[in-house]
CSV table of C-alpha atoms in Angstrom, one decimal:
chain,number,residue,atom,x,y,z
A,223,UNK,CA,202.2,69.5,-184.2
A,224,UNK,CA,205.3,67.6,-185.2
A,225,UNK,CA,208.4,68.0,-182.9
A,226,UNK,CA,210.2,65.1,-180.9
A,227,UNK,CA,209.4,67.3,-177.6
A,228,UNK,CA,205.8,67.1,-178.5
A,229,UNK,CA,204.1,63.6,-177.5
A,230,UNK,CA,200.8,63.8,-179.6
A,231,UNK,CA,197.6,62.6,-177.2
A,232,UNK,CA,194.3,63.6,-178.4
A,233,UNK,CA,190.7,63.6,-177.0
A,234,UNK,CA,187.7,63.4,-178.7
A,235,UNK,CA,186.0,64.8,-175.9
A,236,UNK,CA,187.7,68.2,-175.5
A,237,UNK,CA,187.5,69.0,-179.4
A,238,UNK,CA,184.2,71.0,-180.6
A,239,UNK,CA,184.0,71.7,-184.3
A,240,UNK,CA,186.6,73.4,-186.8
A,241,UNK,CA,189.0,75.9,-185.2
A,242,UNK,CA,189.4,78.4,-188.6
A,243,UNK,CA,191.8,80.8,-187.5
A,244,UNK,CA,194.1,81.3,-184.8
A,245,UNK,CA,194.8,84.6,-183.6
A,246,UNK,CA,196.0,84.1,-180.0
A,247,UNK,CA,197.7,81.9,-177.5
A,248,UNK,CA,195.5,82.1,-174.0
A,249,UNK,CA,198.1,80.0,-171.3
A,250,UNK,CA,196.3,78.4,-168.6
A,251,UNK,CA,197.1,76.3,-165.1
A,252,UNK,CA,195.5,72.8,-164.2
A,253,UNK,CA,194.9,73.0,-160.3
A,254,UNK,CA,195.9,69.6,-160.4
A,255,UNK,CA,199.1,68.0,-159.0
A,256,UNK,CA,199.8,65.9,-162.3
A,257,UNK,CA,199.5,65.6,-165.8
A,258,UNK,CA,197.8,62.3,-165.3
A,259,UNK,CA,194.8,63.5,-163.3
A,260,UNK,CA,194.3,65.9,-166.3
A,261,UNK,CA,194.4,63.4,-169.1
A,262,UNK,CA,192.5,60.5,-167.4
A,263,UNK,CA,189.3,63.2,-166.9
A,264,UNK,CA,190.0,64.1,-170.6
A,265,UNK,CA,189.4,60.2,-171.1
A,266,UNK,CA,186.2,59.8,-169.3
A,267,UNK,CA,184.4,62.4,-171.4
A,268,UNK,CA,185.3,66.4,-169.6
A,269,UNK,CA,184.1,68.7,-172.5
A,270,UNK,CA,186.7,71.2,-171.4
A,271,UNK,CA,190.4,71.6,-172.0
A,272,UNK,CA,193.2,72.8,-173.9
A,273,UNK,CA,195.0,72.3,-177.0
A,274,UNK,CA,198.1,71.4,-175.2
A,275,UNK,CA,199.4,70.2,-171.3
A,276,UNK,CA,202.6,70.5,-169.8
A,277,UNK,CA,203.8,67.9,-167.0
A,278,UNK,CA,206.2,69.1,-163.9
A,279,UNK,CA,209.2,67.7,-165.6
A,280,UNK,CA,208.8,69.8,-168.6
A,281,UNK,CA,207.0,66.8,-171.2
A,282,UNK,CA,204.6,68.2,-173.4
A,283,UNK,CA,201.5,66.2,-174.7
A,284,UNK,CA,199.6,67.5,-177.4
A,285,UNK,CA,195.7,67.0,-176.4
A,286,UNK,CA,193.7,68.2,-179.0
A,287,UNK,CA,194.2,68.8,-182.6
A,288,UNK,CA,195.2,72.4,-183.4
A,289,UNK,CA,192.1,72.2,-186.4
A,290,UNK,CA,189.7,72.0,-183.2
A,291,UNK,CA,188.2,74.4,-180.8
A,292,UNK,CA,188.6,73.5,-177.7
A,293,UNK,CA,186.6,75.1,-174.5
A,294,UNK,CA,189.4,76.7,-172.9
A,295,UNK,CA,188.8,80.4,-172.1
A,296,UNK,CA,185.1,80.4,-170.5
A,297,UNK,CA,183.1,83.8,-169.6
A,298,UNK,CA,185.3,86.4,-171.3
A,299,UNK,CA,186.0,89.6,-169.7
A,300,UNK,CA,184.7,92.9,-171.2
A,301,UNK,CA,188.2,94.2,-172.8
A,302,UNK,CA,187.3,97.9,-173.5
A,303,UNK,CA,185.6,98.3,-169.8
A,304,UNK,CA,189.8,96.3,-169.2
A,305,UNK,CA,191.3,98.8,-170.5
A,306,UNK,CA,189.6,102.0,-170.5
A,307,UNK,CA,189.1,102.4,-174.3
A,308,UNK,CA,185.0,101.7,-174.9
A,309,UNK,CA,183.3,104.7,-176.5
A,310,UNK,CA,180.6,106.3,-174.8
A,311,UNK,CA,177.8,104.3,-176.3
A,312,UNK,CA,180.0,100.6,-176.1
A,313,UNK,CA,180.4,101.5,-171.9
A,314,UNK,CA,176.8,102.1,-171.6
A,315,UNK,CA,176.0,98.8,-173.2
A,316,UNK,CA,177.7,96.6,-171.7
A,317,UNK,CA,176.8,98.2,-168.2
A,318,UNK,CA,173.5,97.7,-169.0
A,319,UNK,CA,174.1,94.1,-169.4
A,320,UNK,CA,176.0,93.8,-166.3
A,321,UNK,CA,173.4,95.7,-164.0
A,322,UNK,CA,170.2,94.2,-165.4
A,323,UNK,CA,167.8,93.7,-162.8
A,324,UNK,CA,166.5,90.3,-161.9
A,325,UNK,CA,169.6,88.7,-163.0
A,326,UNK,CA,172.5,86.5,-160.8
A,327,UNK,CA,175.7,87.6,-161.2
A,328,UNK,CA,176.7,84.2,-163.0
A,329,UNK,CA,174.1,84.9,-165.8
A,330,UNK,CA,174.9,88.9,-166.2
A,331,UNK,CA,178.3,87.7,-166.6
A,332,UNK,CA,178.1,84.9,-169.6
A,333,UNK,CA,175.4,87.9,-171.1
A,334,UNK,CA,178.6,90.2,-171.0
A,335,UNK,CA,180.5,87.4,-172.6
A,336,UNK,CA,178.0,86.6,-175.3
A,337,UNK,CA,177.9,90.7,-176.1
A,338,UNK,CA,182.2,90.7,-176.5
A,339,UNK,CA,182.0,87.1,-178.8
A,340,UNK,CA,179.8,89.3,-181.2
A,341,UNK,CA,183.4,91.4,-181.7
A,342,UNK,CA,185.8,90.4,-184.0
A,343,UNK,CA,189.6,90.0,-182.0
A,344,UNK,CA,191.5,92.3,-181.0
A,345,UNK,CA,188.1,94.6,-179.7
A,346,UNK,CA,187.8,91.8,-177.9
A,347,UNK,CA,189.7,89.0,-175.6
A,348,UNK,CA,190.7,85.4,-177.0
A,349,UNK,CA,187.8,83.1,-177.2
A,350,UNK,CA,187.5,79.7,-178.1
A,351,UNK,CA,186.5,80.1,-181.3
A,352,UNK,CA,190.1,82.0,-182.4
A,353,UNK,CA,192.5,81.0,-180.2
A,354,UNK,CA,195.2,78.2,-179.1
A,355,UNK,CA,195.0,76.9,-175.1
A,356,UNK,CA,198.2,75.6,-173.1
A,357,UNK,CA,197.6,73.9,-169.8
A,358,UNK,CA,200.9,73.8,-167.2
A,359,UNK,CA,200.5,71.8,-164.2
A,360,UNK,CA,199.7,73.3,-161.1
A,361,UNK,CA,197.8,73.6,-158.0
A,362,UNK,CA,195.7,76.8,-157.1
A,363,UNK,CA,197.0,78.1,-153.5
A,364,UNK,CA,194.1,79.4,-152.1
A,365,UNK,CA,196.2,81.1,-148.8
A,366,UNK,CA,198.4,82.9,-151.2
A,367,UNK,CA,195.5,83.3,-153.8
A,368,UNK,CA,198.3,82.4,-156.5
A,369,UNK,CA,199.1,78.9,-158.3
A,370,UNK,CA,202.5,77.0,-157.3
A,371,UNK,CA,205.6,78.2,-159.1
A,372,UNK,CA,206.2,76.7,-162.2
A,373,UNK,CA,209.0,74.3,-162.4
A,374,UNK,CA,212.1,75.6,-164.4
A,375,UNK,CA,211.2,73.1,-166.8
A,376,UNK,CA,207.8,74.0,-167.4
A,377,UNK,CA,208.8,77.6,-168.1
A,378,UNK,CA,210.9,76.7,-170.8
A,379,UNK,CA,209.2,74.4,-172.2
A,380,UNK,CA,206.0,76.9,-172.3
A,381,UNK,CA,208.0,79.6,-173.5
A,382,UNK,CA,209.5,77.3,-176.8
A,383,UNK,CA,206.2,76.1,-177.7
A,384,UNK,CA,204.3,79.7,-177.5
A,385,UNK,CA,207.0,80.7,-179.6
A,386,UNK,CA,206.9,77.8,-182.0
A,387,UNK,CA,203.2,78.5,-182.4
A,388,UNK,CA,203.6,82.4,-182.4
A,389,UNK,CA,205.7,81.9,-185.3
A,390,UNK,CA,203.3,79.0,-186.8
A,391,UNK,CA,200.3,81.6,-186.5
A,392,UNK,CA,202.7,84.6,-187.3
A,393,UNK,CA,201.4,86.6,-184.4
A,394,UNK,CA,203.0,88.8,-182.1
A,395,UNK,CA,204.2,87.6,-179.1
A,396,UNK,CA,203.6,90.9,-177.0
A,397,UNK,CA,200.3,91.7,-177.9
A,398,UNK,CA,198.9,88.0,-178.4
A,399,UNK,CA,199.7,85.9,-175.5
A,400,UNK,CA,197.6,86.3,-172.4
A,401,UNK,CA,197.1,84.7,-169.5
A,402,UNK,CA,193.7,82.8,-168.8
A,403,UNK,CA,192.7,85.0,-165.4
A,404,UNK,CA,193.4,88.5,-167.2
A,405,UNK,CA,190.9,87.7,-170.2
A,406,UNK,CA,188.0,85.7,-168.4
A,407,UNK,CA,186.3,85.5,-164.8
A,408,UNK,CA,188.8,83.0,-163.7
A,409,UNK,CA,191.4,83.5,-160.6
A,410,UNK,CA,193.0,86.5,-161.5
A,411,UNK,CA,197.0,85.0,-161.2
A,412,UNK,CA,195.8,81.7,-163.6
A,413,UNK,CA,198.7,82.1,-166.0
A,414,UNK,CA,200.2,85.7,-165.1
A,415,UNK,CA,203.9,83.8,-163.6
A,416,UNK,CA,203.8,81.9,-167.2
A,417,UNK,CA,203.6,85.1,-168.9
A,418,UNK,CA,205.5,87.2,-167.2
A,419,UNK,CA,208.6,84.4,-167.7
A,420,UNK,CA,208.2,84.4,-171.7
A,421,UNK,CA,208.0,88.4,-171.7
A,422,UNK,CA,210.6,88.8,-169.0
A,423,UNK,CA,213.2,85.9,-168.8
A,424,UNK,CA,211.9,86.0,-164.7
């Protein structure tokens, strides 16, 4: 991405083969204090991360090239179980997967996951393979159960680049932004105060 507001840092280590098509934005938190704490694991090899990070005082680093995947959604979510729309047959499948006997929970769950990456998007949630992943510093506060309120900075600085790459990717912004902890088996707030600024203004 070229933009003055954009400082371009990529890692080898967080990009996994060619990223084809985008058809979503998935926003994310860091549970990290800094920026730096991010980018130095990103230097010593972590496989995971996000196409882009954004510091406390608003400065946005570019980590990955936006013509790589980068493992930033995890264990998807069923989205018709989400939001009451699987047919008969769909509901019984995927229960079937998430009951099966002999099973932990942890492996029933990535079984789910593997069933809803065999749907093409929207039927299912962003994955990897189709979407775009912003990282905003933040820490997880477990007595709240919610991460630490974005700075002022970081929400507008989120909210100009999910536009610039809404319009890049000529999606919708309604219907194809999400937060990380609605989509995947994540805390459930990860992302929701990000993406209720960029729909609201609040």
């Amino acid at each position: 991405m070229v933009d003055k507001s954009v400082e371009v840092k990529t890692y080898p280590s967080i990009e996994h083969g060619a990223l084809l098509s985008v058809t979503s934005i998935v926003l994310h938190r860091t549970d990290s204090s800094t920026a730096a704490s991010v980018l130095n694991a990103y230097k010593s090899g972590q496989k995971t991360g996000a196409h882009f990070l954004i510091e406390k005082d608003g400065k946005i680093y570019q980590t990955a090239s936006l013509e790589k995947i980068c493992w930033h959604v995890g264990i998807l979510q069923p989205r018709c179980v989400n939001e009451s729309t699987c047919d008969p047959t769909e509901l019984k499948n995927i229960n079937a997967l998430l009951h099966q006997k002999g099973l932990s929970f942890s492996k029933r769950a990535k079984n789910v996951s593997s069933h809803e990456n065999t749907k093409a998007y929207p039927l299912r949630y962003p994955a990897n393979s189709d979407s775009v992943g912003i990282e905003v510093v933040g820490r997880f506060l477990p007595s709240t159960k919610d991460y630490e309120a974005p700075t002022q900075s970081q929400l507008f600085q989120t909210k100009w680049l999910t536009q610039q790459l809404v319009d890049h990717y000529k999606l919708k912004l309604l219907s194809d932004v999400y937060s990380h902890g609605a989509i995947a088996r994540k805390e459930a707030t990860e992302g929701a105060q990000l993406l209720r600024y960029i729909f609201t203004g609040a």
